[in-house]
mmCIF file of C-alpha atoms and ligand atoms in Angstrom:
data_model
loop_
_atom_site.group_PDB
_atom_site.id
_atom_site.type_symbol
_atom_site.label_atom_id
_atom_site.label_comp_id
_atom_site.label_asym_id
_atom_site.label_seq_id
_atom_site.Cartn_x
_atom_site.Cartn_y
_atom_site.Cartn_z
ATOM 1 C CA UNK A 1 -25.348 -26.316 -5.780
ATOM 2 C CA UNK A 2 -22.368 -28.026 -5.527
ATOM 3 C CA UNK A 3 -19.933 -24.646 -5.710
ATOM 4 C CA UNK A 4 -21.818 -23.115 -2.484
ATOM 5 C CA UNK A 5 -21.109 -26.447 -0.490
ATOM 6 C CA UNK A 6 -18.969 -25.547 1.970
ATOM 7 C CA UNK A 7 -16.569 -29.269 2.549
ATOM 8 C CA UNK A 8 -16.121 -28.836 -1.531
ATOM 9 C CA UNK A 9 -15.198 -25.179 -0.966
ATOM 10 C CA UNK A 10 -12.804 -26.561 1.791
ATOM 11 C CA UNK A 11 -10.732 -29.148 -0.090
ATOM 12 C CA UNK A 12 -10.739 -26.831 -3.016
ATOM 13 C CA UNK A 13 -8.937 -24.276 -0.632
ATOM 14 C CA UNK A 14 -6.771 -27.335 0.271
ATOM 15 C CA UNK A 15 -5.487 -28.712 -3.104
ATOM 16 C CA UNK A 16 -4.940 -25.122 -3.978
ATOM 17 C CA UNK A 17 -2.453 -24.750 -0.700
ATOM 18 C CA UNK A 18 -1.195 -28.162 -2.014
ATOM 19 C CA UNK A 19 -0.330 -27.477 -5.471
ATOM 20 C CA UNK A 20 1.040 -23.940 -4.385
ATOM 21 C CA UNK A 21 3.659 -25.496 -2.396
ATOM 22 C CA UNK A 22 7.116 -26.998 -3.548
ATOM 23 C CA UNK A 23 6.797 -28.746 -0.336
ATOM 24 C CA UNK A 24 4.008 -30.158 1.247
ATOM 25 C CA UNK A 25 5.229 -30.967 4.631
ATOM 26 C CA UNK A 26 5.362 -27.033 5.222
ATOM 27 C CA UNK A 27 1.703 -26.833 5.140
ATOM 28 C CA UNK A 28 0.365 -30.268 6.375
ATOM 29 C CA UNK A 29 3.353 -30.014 9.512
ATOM 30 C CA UNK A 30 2.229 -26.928 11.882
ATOM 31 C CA UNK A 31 -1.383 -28.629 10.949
ATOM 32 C CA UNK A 32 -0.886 -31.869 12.426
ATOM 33 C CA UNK A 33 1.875 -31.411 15.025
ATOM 34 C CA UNK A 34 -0.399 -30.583 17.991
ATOM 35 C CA UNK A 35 -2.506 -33.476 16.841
ATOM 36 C CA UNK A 36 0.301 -36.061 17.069
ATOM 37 C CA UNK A 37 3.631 -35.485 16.041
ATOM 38 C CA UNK A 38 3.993 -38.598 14.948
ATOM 39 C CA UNK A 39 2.143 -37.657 10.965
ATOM 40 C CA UNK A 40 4.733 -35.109 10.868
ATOM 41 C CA UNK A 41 6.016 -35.544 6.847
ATOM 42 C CA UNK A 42 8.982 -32.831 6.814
ATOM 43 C CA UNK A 43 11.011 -34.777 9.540
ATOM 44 C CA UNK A 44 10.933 -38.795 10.001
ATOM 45 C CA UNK A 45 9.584 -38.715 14.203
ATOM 46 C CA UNK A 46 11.828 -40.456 16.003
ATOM 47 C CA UNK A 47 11.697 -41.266 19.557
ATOM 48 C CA UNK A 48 14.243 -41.274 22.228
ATOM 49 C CA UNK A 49 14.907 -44.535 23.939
ATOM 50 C CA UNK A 50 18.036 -43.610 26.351
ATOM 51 C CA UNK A 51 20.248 -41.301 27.309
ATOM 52 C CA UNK A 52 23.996 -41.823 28.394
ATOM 53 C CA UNK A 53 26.274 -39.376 29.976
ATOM 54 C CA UNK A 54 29.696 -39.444 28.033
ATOM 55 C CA UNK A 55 31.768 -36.738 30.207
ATOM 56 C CA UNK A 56 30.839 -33.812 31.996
ATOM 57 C CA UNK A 57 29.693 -31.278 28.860
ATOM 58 C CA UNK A 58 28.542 -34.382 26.635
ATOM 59 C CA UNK A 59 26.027 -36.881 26.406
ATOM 60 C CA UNK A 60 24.914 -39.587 23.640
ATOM 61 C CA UNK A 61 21.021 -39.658 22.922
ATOM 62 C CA UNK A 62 20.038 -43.525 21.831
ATOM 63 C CA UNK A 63 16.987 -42.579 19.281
ATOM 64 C CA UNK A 64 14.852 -44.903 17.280
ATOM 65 C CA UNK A 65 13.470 -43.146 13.973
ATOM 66 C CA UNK A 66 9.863 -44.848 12.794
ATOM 67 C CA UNK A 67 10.354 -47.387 10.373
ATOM 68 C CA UNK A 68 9.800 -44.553 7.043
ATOM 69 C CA UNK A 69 13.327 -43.499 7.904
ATOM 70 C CA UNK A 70 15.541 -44.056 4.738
ATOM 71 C CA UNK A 71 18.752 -44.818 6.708
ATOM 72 C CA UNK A 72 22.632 -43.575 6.732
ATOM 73 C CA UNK A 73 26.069 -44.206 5.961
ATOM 74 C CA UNK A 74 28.987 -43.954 8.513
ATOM 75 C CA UNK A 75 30.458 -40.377 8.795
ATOM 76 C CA UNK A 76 26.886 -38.825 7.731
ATOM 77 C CA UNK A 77 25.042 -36.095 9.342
ATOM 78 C CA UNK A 78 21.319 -35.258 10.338
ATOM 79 C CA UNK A 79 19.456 -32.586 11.344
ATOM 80 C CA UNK A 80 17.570 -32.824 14.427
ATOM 81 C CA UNK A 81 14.084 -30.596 14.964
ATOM 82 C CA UNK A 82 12.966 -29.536 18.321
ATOM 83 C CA UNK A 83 9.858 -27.800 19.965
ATOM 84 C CA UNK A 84 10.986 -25.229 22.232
ATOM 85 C CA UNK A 85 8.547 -23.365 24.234
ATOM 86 C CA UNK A 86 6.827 -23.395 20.790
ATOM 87 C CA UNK A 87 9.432 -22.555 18.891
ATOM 88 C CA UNK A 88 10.672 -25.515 16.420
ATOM 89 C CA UNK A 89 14.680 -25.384 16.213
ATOM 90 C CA UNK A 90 16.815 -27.469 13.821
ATOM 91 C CA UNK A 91 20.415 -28.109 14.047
ATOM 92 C CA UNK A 92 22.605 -30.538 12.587
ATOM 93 C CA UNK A 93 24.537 -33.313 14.367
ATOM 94 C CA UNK A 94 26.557 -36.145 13.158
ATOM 95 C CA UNK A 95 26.069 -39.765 13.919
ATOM 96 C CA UNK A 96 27.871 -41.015 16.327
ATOM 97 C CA UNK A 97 26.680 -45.266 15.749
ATOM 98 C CA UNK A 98 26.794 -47.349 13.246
ATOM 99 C CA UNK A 99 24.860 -48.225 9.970
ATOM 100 C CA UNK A 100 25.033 -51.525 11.042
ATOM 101 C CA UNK A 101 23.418 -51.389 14.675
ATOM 102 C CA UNK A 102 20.610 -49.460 12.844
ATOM 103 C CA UNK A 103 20.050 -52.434 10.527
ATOM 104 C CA UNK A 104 19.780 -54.868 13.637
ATOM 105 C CA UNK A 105 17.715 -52.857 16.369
ATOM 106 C CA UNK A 106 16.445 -50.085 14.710
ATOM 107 C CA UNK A 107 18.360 -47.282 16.668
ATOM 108 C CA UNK A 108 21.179 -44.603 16.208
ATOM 109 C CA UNK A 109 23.106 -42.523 18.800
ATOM 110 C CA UNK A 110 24.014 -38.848 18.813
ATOM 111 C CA UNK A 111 26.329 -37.750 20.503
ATOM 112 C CA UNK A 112 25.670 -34.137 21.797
ATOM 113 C CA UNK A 113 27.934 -31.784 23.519
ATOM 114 C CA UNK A 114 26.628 -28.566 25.108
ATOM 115 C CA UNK A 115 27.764 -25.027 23.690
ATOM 116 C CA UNK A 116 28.365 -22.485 25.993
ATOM 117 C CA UNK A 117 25.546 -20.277 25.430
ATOM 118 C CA UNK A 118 24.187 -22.866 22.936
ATOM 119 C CA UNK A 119 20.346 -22.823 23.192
ATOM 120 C CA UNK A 120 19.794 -26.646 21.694
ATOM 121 C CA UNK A 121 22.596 -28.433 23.145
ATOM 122 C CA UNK A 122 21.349 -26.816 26.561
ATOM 123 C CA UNK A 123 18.008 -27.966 26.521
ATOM 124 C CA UNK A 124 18.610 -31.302 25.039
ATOM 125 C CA UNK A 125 21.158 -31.978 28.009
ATOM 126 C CA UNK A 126 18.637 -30.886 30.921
ATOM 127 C CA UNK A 127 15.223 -31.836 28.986
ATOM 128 C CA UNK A 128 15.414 -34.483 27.102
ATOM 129 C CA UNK A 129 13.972 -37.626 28.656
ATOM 130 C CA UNK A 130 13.321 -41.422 27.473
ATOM 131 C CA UNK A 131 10.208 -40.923 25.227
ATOM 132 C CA UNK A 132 10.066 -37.876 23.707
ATOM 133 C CA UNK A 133 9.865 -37.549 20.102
ATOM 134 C CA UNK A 134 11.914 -35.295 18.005
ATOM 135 C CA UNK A 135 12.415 -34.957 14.099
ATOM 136 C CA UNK A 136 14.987 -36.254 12.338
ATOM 137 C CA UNK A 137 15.646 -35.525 8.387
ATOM 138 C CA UNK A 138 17.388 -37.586 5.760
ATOM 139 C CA UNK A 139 20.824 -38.548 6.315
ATOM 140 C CA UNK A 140 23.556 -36.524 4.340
ATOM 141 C CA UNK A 141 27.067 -35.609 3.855
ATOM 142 C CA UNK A 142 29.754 -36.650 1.963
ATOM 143 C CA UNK A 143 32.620 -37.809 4.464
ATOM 144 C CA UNK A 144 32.245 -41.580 4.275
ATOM 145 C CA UNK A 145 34.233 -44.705 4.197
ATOM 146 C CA UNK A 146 37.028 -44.645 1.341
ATOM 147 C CA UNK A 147 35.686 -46.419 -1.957
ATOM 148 C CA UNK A 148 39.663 -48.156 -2.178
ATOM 149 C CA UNK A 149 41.243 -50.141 0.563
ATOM 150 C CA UNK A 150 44.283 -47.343 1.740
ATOM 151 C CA UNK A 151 46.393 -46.227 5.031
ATOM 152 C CA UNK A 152 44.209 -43.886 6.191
ATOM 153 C CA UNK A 153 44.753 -40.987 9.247
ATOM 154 C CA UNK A 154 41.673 -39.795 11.350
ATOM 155 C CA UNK A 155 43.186 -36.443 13.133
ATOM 156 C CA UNK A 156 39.507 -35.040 15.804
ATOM 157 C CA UNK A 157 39.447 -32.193 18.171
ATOM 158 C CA UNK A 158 36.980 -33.000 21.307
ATOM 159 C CA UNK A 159 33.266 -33.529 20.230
ATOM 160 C CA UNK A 160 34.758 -34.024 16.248
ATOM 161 C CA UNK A 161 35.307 -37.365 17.206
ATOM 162 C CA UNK A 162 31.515 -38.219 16.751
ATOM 163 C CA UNK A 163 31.279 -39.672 12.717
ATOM 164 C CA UNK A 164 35.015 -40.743 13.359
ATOM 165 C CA UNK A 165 33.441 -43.164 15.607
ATOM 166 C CA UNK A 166 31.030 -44.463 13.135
ATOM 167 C CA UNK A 167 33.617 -44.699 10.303
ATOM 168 C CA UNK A 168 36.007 -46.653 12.962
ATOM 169 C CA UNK A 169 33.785 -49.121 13.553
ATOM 170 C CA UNK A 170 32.172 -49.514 9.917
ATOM 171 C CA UNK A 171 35.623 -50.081 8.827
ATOM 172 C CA UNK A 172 36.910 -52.456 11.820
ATOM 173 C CA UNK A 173 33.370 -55.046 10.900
ATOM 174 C CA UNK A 174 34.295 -54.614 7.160
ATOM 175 C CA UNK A 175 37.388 -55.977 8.144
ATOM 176 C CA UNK A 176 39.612 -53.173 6.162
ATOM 177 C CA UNK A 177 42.737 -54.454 5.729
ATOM 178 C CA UNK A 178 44.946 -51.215 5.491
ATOM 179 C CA UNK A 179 46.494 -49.050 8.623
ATOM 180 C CA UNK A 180 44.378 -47.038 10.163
ATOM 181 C CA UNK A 181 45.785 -44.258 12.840
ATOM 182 C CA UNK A 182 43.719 -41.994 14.634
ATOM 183 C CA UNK A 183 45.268 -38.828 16.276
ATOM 184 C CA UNK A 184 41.992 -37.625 18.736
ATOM 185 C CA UNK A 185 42.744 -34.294 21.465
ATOM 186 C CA UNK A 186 41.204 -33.575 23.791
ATOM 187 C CA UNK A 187 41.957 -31.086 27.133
ATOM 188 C CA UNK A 188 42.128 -33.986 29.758
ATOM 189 C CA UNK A 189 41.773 -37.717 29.743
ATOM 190 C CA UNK A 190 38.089 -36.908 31.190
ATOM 191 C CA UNK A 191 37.175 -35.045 28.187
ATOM 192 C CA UNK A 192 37.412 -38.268 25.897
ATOM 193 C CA UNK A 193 34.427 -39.012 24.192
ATOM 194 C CA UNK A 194 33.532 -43.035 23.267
ATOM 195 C CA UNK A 195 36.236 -43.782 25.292
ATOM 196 C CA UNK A 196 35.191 -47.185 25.891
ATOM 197 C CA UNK A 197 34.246 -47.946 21.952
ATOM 198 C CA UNK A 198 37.643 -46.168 20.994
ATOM 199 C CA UNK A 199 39.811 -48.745 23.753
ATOM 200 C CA UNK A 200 37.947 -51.619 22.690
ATOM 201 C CA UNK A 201 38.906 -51.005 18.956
ATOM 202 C CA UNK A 202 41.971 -50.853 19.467
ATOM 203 C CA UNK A 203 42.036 -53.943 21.764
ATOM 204 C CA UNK A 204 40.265 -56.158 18.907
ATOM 205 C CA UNK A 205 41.416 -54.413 15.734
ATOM 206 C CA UNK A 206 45.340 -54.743 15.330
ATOM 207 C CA UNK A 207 45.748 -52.380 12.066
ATOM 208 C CA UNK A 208 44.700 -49.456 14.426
ATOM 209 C CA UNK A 209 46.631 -47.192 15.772
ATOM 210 C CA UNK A 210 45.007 -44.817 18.590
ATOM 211 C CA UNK A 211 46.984 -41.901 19.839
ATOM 212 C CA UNK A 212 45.217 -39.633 22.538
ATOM 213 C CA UNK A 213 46.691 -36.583 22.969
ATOM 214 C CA UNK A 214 45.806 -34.274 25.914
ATOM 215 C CA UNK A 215 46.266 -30.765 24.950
ATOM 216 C CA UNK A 216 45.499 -29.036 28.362
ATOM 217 C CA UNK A 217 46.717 -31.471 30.828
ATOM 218 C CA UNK A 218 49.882 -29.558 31.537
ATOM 219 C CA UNK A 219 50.979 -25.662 31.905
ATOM 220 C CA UNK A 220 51.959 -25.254 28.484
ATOM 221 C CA UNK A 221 48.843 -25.981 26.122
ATOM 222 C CA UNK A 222 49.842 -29.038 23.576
ATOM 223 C CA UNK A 223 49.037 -28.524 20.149
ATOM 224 C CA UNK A 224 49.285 -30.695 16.360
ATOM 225 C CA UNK A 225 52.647 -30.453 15.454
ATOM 226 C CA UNK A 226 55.428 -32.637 13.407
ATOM 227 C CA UNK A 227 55.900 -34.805 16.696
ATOM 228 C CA UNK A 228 52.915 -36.214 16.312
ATOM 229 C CA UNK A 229 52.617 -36.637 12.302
ATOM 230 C CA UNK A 230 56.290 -38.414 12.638
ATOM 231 C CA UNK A 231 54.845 -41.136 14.473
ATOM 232 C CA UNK A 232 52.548 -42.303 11.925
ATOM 233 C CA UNK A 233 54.169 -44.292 9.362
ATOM 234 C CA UNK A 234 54.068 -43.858 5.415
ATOM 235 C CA UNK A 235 51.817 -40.955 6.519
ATOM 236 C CA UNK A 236 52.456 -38.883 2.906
ATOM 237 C CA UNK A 237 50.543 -42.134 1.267
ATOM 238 C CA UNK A 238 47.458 -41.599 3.759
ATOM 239 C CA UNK A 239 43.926 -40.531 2.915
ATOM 240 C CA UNK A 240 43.251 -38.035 5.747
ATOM 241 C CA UNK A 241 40.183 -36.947 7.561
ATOM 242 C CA UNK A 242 39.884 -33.970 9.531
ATOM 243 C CA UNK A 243 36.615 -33.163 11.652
ATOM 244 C CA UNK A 244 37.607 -30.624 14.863
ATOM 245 C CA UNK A 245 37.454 -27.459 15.686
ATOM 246 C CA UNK A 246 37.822 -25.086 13.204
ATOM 247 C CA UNK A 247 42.106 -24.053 14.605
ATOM 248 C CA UNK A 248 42.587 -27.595 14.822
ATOM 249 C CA UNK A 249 41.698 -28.518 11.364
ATOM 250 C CA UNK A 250 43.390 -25.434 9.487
ATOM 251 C CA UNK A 251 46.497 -26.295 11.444
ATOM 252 C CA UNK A 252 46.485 -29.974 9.928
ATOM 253 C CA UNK A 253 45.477 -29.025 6.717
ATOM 254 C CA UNK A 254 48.694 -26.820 6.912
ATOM 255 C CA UNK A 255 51.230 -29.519 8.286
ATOM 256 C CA UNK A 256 49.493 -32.208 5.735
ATOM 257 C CA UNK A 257 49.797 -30.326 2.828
ATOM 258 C CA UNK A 258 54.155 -29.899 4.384
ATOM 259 C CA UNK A 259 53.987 -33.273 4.222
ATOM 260 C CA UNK A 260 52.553 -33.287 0.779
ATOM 261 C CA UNK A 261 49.524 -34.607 1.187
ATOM 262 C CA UNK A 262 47.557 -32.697 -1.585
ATOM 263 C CA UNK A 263 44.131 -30.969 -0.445
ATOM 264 C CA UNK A 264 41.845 -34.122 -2.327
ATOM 265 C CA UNK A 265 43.941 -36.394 -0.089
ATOM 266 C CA UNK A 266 42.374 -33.944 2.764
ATOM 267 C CA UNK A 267 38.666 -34.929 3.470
ATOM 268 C CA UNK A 268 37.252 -32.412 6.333
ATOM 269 C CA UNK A 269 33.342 -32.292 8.027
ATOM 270 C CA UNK A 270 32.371 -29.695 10.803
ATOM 271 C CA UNK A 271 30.878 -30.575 13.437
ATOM 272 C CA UNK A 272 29.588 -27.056 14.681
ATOM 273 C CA UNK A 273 28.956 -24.190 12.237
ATOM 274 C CA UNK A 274 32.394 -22.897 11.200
ATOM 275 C CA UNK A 275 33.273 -19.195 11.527
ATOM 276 C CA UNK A 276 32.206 -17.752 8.008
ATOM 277 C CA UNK A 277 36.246 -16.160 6.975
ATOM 278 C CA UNK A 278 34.252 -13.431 4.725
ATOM 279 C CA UNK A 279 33.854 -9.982 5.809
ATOM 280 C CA UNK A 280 34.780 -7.918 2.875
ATOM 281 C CA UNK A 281 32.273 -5.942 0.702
ATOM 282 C CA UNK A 282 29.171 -7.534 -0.649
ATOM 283 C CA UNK A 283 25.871 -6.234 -2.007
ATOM 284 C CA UNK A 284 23.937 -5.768 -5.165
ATOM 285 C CA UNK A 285 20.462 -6.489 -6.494
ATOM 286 C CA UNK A 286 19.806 -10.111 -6.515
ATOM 287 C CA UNK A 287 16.943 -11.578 -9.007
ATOM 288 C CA UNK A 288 15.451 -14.787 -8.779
ATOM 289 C CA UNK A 289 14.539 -15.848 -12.284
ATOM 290 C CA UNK A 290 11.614 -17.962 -11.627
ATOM 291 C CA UNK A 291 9.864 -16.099 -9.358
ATOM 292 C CA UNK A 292 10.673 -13.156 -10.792
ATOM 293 C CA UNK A 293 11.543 -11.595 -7.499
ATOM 294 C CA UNK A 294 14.303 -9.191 -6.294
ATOM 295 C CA UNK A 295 15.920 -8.104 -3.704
ATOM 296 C CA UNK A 296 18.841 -5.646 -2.831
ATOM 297 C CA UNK A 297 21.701 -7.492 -0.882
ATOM 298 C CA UNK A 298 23.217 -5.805 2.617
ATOM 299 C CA UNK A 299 25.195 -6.524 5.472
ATOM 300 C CA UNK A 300 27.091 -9.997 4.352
ATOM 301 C CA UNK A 301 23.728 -12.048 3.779
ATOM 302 C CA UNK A 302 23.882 -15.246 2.109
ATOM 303 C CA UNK A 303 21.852 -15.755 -0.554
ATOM 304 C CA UNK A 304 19.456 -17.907 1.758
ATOM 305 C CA UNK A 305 18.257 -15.954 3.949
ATOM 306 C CA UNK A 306 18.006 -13.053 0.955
ATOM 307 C CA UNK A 307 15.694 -15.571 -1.094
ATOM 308 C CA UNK A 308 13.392 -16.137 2.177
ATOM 309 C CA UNK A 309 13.604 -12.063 2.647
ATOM 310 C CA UNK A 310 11.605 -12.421 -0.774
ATOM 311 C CA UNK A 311 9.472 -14.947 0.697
ATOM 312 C CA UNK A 312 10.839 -17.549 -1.099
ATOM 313 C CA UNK A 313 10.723 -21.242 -0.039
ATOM 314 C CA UNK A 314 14.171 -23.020 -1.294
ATOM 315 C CA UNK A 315 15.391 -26.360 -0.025
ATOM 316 C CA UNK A 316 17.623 -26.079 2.814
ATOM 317 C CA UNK A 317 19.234 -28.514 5.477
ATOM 318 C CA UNK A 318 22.113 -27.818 7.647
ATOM 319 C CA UNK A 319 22.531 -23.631 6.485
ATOM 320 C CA UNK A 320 26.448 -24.322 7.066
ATOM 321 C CA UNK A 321 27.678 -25.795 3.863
ATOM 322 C CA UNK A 322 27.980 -29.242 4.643
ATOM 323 C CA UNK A 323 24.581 -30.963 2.928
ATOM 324 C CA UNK A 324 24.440 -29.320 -0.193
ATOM 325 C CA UNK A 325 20.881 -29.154 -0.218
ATOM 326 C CA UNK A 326 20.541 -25.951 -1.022
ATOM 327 C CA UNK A 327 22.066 -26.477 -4.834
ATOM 328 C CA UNK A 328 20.824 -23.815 -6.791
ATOM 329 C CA UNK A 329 21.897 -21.958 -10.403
ATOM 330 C CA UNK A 330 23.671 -19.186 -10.683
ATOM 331 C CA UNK A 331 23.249 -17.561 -14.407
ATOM 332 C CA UNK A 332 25.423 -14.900 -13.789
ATOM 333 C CA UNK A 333 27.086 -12.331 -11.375
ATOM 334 C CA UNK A 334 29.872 -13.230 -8.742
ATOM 335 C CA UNK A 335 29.324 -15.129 -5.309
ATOM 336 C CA UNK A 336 31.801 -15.442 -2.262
ATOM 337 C CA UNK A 337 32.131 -18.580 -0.486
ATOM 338 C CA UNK A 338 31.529 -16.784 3.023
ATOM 339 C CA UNK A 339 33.746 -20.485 4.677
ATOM 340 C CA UNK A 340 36.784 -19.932 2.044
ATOM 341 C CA UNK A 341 36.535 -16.221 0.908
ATOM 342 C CA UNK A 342 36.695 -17.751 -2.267
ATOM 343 C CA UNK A 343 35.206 -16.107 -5.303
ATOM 344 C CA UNK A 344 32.978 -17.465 -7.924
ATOM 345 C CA UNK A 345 33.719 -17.187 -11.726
ATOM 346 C CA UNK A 346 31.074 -14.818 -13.401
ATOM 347 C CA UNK A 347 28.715 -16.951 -15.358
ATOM 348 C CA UNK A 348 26.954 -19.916 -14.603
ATOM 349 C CA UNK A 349 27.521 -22.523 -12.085
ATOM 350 C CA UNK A 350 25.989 -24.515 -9.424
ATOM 351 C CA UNK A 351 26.057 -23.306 -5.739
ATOM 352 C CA UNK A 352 24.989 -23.783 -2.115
ATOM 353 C CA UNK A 353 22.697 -20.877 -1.213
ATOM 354 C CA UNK A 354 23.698 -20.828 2.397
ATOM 355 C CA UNK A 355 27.486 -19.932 2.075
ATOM 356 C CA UNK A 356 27.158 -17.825 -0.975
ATOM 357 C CA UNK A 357 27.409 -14.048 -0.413
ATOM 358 C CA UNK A 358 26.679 -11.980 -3.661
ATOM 359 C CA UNK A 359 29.335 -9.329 -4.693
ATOM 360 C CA UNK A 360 27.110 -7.305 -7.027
ATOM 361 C CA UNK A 361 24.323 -7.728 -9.026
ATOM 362 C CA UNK A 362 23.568 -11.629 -9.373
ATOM 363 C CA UNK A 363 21.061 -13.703 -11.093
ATOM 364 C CA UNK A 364 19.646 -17.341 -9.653
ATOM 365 C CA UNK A 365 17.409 -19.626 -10.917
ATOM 366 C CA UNK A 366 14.636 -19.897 -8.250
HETATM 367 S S1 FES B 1 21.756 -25.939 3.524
HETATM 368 FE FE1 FES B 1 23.274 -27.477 3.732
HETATM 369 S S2 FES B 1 24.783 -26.806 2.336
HETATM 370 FE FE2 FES B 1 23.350 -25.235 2.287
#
């Protein structure tokens, strides 16, 4: 009888797994990774080709992703999945190449810097060798190219410099015609990162303007201030971007807006997860309307990791705000924005699970 045989048993037991899961990839991966991670669906496998030492804390990783990946735009982010002592990590870097190298040899660049303490970072720096395949997901983010030719300002802290590099030279082969300035600190004139790309731009690119400014080099510590802004010119007509640390970036957004430059004049990435600026109370009972699952909020959680509490399976990428995959429904009740301390209005809206703290009882369609 065809019920009792055991293969149709099997790939009953499979399609049900299959239809039971919003994603597949989450079953079929852990299946086939010891096998060859090469079938891996959730991330595109992509396979380092070199490695080259930028300065002392950073290095750029030369990947190429297998031909399924769907591609990027300059300034974009990705995040990177690695098998560590079993454990599979994922964090998110930007791109540090260009959209067009990728189109003519198939390979991108990050550029990594290790984090004190930083258990990724770390082990890419003293692991990672020509050959080994990691996981790469879709390209995302939102701090790309301007849509209208316009002065810009580029204003990077240290290892922020990364999708500034890929915007630079996007914009220098499109032949922009408008000023472009970029303001980039660093400590010393040995912590400069793409120092070679950045002093060839401005060698073959005359609208660019390239100020390095060493901020520990002396004594006294050097830091953003109206001397430098002053040197740009027409800089209240400029489209700014901001990626730095997160001191560096609130103190521009500060001396911009003295300026008046407005904030959507402001354009910011992280390249690190910021410093959530939310600490007051939160808590309630959260619902999930689809599921029909609850659970009681505590301690500052986003709404995230509470939905995964309830064993829950939502889209997620970076967990730090920046990829807005995790877009999700609010019906009702008040978030926080755990990056702005801003608070949501009471009824329904769209937000990003991973920075939203609830602040009572709230209701989400999942
Ligand atoms: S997971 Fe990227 S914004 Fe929430």
């Amino acid at each position: 009888m065809l019920s009792s045989n055991p293969i149709k048993k099997s790939l009953n037991w499979l399609g049900r797994q299959l239809f039971n899961q919003e994603n597949p990839a989450a079953f079929f991966d852990p299946l086939v990774t010891p096998i060859n991670p090469l079938w891996i669906r959730g991330f595109t496998p992509a396979q380092v080709q070199d490695i080259i030492t930028e300065t002392a804390d950073t290095k750029t990783f030369v990947l190429k992703p297998s031909n399924r990946w769907s591609g990027f735009e300059a300034g974009q982010h990705v995040n990177l999945s690695v098998d560590i002592d079993g454990v599979r990590y994922t964090r998110t870097f930007s791109l540090s190449s260009t959209p067009a190298r990728w189109a003519e040899d198939g390979t991108i660049t990050l550029t990594i810097k290790r984090l004190p303490g930083g258990l990724v970072t770390n082990w890419m720096h003293d692991n990672l060798k020509a050959g080994t395949v990691l996981g790469l997901s879709k390209a995302f983010g939102d701090f790309l190219v301007p849509t209208s030719v316009e002065p810009l300002l580029f204003i990077a802290g240290g290892s922020g410099i990364t999708p500034i590099l890929s915007l630079l030279e996007t914009l220098e082969k499109d032949h922009y015609r408008a000023p472009v300035a970029l303001l980039y600190f660093v400590r010393t004139q040995a912590d400069v990162i793409g120092a070679e790309r950045l002093y060839a731009l401005r060698q073959r690119w005359p609208a660019f303007n390239l100020q390095v400014v060493h901020s520990q080099e002396d004594s006294k510590p050097v830091y953003l201030g109206e001397q430098h802004l002053d040197t740009i010119p027409g800089i209240k007509a400029r489209l700014c971007y901001l990626c730095g640390p997160k001191g560096l970036m609130d103190l521009a957004s500060d001396l911009l807006g003295k300026y008046g430059i407005s904030d959507d004049r402001i354009r910011v990435t992280f390249f690190s997860a910021p410093a959530p600026v939310f600490t007051g109370e939160s808590g309630g009972l959260v619902t999930f309307s689809r599921s029909g699952k609850e659970v009681e909020a505590d301690d500052g959680k986003a709404l995230l990791e509470l939905a995964e509490t309830a064993k829950l399976n939502p889209k997620y990428g970076c967990r730090m705000g920046i990829c807005h995959q995790c877009k999700c429904t609010k019906t009702s009740g008040t978030v926080v924005n755990s990056l702005t301390g801003k608070v949501s209005s009471p009824g329904e809206e769209q937000i990003q699970l991973c920075i939203s703290v609830p602040q009572g009882p709230v209701t989400i369609e999942l």
